[in-house]
mmCIF file of C-alpha atoms in Angstrom:
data_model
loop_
_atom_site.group_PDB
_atom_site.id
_atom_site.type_symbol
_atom_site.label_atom_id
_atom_site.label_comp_id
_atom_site.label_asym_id
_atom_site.label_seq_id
_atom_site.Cartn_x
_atom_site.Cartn_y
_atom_site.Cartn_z
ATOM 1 C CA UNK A 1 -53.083 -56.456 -57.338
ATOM 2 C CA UNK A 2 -52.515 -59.012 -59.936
ATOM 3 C CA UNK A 3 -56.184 -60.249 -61.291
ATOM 4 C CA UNK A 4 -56.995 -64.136 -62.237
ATOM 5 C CA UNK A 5 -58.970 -64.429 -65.017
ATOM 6 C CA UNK A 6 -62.286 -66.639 -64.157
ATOM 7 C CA UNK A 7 -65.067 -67.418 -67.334
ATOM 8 C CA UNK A 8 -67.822 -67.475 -67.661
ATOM 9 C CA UNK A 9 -69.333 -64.640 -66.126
ATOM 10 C CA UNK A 10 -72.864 -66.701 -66.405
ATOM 11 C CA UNK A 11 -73.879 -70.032 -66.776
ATOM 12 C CA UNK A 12 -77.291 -70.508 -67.106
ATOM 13 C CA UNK A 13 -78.192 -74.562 -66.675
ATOM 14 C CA UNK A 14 -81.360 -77.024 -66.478
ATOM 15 C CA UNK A 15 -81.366 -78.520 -62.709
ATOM 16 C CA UNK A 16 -79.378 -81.580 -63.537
ATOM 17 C CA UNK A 17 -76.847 -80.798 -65.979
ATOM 18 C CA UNK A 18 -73.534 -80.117 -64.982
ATOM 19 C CA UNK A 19 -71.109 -76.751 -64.238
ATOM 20 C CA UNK A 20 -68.114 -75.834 -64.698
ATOM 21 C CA UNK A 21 -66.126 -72.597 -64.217
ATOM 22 C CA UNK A 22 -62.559 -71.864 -65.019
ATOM 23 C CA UNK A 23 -59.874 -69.595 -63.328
ATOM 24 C CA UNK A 24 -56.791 -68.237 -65.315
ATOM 25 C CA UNK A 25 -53.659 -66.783 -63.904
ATOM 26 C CA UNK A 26 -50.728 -65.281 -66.642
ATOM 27 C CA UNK A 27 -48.230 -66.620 -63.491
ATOM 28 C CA UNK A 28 -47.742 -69.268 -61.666
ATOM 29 C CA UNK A 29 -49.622 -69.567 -58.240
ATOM 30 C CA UNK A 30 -48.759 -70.378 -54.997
ATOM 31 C CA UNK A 31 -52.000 -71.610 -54.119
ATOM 32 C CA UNK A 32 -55.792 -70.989 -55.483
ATOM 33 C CA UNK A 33 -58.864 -71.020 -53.277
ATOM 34 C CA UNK A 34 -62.156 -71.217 -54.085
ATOM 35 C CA UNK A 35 -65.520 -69.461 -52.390
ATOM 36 C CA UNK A 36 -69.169 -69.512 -53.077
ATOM 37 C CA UNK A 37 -71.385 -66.788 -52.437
ATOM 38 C CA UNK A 38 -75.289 -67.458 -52.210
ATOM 39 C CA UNK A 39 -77.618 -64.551 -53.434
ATOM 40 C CA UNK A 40 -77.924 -61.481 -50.782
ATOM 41 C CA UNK A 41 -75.081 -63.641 -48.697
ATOM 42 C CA UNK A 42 -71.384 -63.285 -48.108
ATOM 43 C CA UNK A 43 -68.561 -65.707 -49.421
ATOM 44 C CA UNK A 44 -67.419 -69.029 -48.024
ATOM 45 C CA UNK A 45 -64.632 -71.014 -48.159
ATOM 46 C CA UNK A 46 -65.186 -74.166 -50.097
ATOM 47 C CA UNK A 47 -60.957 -75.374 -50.868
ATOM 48 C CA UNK A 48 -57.890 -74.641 -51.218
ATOM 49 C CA UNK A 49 -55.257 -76.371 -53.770
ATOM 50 C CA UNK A 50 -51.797 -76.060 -53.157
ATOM 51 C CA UNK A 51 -50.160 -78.698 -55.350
ATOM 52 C CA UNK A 52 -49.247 -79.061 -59.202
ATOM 53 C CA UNK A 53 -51.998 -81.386 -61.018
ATOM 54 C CA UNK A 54 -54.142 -81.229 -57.185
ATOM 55 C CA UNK A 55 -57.712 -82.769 -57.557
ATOM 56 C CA UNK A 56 -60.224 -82.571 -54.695
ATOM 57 C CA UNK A 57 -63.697 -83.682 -54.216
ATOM 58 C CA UNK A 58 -66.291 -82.382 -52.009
ATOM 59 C CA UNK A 59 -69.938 -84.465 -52.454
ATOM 60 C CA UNK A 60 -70.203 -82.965 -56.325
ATOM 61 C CA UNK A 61 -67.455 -80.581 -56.558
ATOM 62 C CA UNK A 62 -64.561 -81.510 -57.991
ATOM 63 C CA UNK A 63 -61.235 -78.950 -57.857
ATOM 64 C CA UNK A 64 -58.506 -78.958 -59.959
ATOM 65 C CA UNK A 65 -55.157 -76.870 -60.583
ATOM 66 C CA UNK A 66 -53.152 -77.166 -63.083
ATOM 67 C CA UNK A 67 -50.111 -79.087 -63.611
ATOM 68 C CA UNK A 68 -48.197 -75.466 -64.331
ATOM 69 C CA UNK A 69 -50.381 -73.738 -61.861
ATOM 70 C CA UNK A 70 -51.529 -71.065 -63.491
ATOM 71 C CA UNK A 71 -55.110 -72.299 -64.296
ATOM 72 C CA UNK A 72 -58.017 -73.788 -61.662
ATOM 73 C CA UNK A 73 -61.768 -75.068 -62.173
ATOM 74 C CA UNK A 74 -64.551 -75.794 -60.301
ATOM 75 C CA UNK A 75 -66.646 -78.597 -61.554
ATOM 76 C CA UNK A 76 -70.543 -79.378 -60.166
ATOM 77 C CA UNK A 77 -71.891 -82.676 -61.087
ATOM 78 C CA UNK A 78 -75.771 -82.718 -61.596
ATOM 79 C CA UNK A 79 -76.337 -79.148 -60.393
ATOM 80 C CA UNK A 80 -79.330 -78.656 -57.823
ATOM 81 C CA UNK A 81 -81.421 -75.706 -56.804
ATOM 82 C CA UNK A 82 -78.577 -75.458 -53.800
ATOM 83 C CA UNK A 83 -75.651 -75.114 -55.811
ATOM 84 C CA UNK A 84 -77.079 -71.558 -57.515
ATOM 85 C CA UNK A 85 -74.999 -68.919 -56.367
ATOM 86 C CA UNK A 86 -71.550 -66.795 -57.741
ATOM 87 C CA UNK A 87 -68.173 -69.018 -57.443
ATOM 88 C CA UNK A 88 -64.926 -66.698 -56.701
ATOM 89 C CA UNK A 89 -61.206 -68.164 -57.153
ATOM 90 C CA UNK A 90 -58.863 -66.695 -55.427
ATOM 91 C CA UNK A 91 -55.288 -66.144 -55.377
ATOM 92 C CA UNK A 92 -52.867 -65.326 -53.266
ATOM 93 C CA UNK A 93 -50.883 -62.174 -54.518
ATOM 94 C CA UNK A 94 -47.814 -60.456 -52.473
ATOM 95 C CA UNK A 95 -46.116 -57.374 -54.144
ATOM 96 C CA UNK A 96 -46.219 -53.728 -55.465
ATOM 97 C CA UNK A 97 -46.923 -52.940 -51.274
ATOM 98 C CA UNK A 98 -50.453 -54.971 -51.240
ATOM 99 C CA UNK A 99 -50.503 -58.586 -49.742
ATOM 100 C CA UNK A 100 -53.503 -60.167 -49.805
ATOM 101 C CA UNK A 101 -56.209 -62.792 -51.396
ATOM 102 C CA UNK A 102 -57.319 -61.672 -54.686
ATOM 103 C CA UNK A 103 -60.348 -62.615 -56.354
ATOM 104 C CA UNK A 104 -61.613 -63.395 -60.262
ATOM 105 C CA UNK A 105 -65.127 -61.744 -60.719
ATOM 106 C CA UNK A 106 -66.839 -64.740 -60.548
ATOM 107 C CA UNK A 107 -69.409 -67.257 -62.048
ATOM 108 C CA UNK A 108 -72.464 -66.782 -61.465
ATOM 109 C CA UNK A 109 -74.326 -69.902 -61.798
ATOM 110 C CA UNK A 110 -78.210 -69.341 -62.307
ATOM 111 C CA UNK A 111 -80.212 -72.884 -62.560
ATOM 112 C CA UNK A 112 -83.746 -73.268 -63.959
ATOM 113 C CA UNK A 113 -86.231 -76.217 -62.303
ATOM 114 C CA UNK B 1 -69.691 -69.618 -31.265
ATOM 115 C CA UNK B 2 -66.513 -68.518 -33.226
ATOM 116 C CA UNK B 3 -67.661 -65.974 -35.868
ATOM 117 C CA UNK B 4 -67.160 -62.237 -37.618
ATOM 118 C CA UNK B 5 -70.163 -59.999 -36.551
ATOM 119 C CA UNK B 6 -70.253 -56.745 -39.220
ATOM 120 C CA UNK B 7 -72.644 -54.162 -37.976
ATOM 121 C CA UNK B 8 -74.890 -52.682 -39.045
ATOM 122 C CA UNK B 9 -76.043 -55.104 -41.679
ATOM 123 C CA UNK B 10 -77.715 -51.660 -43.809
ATOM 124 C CA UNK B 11 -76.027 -48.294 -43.754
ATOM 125 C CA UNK B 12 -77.425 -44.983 -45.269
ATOM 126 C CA UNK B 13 -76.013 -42.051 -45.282
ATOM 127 C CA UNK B 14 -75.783 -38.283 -47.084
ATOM 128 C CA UNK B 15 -73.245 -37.253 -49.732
ATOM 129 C CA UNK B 16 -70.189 -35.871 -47.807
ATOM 130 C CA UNK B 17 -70.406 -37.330 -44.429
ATOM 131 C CA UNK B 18 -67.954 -39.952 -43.098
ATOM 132 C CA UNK B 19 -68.946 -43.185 -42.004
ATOM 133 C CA UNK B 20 -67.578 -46.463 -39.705
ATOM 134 C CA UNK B 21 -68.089 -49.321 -40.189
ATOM 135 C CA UNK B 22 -67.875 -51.640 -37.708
ATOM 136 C CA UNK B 23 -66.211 -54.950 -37.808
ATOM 137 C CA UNK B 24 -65.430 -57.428 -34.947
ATOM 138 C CA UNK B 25 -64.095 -61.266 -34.766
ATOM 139 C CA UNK B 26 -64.103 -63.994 -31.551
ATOM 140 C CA UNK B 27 -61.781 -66.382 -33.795
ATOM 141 C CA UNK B 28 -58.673 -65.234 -31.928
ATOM 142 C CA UNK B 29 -57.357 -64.275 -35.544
ATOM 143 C CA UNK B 30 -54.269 -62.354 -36.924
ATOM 144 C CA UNK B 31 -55.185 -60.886 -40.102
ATOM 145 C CA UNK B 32 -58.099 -58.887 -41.114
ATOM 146 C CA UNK B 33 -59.143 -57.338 -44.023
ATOM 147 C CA UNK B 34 -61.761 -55.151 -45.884
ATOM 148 C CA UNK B 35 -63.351 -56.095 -49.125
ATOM 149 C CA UNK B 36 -65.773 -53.981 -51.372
ATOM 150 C CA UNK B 37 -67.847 -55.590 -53.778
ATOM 151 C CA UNK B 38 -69.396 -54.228 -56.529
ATOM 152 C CA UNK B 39 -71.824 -55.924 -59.118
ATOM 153 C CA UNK B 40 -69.793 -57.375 -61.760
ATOM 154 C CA UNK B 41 -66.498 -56.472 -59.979
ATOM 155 C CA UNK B 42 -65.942 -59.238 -57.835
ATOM 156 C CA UNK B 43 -64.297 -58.432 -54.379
ATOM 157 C CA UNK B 44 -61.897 -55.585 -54.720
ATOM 158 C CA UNK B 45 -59.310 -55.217 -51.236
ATOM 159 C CA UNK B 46 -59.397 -52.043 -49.498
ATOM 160 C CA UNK B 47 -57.309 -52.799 -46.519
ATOM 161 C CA UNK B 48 -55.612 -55.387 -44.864
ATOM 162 C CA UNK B 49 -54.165 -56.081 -41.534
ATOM 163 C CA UNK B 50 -51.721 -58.921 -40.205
ATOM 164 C CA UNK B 51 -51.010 -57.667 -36.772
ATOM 165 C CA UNK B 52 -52.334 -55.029 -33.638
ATOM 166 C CA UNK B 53 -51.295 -51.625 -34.679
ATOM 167 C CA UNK B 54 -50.113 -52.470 -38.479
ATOM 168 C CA UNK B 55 -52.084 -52.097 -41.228
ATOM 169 C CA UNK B 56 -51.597 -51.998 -45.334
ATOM 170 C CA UNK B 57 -53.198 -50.287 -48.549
ATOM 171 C CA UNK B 58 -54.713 -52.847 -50.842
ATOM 172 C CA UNK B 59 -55.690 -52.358 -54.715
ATOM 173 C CA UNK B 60 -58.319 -49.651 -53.795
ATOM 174 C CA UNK B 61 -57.452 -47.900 -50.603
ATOM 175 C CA UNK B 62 -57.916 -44.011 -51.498
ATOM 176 C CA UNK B 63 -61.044 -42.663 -49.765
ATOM 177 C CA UNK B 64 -60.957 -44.964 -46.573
ATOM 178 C CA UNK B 65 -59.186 -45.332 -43.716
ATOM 179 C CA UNK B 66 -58.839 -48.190 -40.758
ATOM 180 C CA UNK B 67 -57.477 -48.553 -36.994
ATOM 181 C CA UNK B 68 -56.326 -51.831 -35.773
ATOM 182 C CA UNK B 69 -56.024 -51.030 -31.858
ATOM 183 C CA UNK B 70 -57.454 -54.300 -30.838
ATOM 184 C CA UNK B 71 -56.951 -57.931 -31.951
ATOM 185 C CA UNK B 72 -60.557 -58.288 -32.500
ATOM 186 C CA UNK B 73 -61.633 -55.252 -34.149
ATOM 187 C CA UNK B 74 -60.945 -53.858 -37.517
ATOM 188 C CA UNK B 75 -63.165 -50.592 -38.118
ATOM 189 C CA UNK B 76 -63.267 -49.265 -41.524
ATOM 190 C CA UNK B 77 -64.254 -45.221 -42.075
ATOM 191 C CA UNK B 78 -65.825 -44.281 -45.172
ATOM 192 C CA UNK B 79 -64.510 -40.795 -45.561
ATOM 193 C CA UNK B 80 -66.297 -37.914 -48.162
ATOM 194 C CA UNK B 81 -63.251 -38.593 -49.860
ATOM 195 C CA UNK B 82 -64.452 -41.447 -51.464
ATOM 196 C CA UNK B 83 -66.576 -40.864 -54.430
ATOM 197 C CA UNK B 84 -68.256 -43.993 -55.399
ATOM 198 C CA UNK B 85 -69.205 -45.427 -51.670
ATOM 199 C CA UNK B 86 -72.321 -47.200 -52.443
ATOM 200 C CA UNK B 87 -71.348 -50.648 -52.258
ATOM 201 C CA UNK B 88 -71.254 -53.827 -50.572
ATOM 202 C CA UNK B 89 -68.882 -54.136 -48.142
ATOM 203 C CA UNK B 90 -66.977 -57.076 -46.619
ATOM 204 C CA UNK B 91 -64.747 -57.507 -42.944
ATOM 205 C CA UNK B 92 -62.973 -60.677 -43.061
ATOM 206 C CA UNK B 93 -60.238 -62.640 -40.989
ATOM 207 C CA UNK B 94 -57.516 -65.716 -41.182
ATOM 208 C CA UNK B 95 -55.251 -67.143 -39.481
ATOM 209 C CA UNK B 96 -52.803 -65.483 -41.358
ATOM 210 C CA UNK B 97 -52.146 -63.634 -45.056
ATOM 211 C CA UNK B 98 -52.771 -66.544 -47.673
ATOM 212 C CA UNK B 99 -54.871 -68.879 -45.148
ATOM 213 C CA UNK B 100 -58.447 -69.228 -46.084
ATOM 214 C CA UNK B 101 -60.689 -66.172 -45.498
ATOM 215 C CA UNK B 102 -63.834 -66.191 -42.834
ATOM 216 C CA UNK B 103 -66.385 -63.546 -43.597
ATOM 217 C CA UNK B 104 -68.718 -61.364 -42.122
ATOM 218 C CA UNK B 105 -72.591 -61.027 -43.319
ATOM 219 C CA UNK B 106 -71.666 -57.508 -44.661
ATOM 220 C CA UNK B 107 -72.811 -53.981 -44.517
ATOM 221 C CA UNK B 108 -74.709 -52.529 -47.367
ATOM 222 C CA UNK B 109 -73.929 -49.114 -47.770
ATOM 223 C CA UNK B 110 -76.075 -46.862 -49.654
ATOM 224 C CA UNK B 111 -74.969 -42.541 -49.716
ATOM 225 C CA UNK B 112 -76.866 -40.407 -51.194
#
């Protein structure tokens, strides 16, 4: 299936700072959603955008897509000890006989105390 | 409650045997699907399912094989065929393809 793009792979920050990770798509999206996954867990859906230029807030998340919709972040404000975990995007691809959501590798954000 | 219950949670197995994993929702969903993840791979799609009795390939399908005889259960075989089966593997379900996913805890399956 077609892959997004998501960077950076780690992100290593101070409890307190903020976090952001980035998904990139070479087409246009239908609609992007987002997961996190804590260590040794499974994922979970956090959002899903649908529109051009969409922001959502959840507590200190903050979603965007892109006014083209081919790009997506995640943003944490003043990360805490809960927030460390990977963070998928995910797109919805249809074609070459596969439907289905399909995911960027992930961030994995690691935060030190 | 409403959930995805993957059993079991840790899986081991010799080199050349086939294995099921077992994979079974209450949410009164559609569509189910199999995930494998992989460190540093994300979550690759083995197999996905929108209906009773129809199921489709995704990216990585060679090596496994799935029934979908019931609404509620998804099993996903392992066969010998696959060569790399160590991995993590995920059953999940929506309301339908492109909805938001709801996972299962995972079995962690380990051949040797």
């Amino acid at each position: 299936g077609q892959q997004v793009m998501q960077i950076p792979q780690y992100q290593h920050v101070q409890e307190g700072e903020d976090f952001t990770t980035y998904c990139n798509s070479s087409t246009t999206l239908s609609n992007i959603q987002w997961y996190k996954q804590r260590p040794g867990g499974h994922p979970v859906f956090l959002i899903q955008l649908v529109k051009s230029g969409e922001v959502k807030k959840q507590k200190r998340l903050t979603f965007q897509f892109g006014e083209a919709k081919k790009n997506s972040s995640l943003h944490i404000t003043a990360t805490q000890t809960t927030d460390v975990g990977t963070y998928f995007c995910a797109e919805f691809y249809s074609g070459g006989g596969a439907d289905g959501l399909t995911f960027g590798k992930g961030t994995h954000l690691i935060i030190q105390p | 409650d409403g959930g995805i219950t993957q059993s079991p949670k840790y899986l081991f197995r010799k080199e050349g045997q086939n294995v099921t994993l077992s994979c079974e929702q209450n949410l009164n969903h559609d569509a189910m699907y199999w995930y494998r993840q992989d460190p540093g791979q994300g979550l690759r799609l083995i197999y996905y399912s929108q209906i009773v009795n129809d199921f489709q390939k995704g990216d990585i399908a060679e090596g496994y094989s799935v029934s979908r005889e019931k609404k509620e259960s998804f099993p996903l075989t392992v066969t010998s065929a696959q060569k790399n089966p160590t991995a993590f593997y995920l059953c999940a379900s929506s309301t339908g393809v492109s909805s938001p996913l709801h996972f299962g805890n995972g079995t962690r399956l380990t051949v040797t």
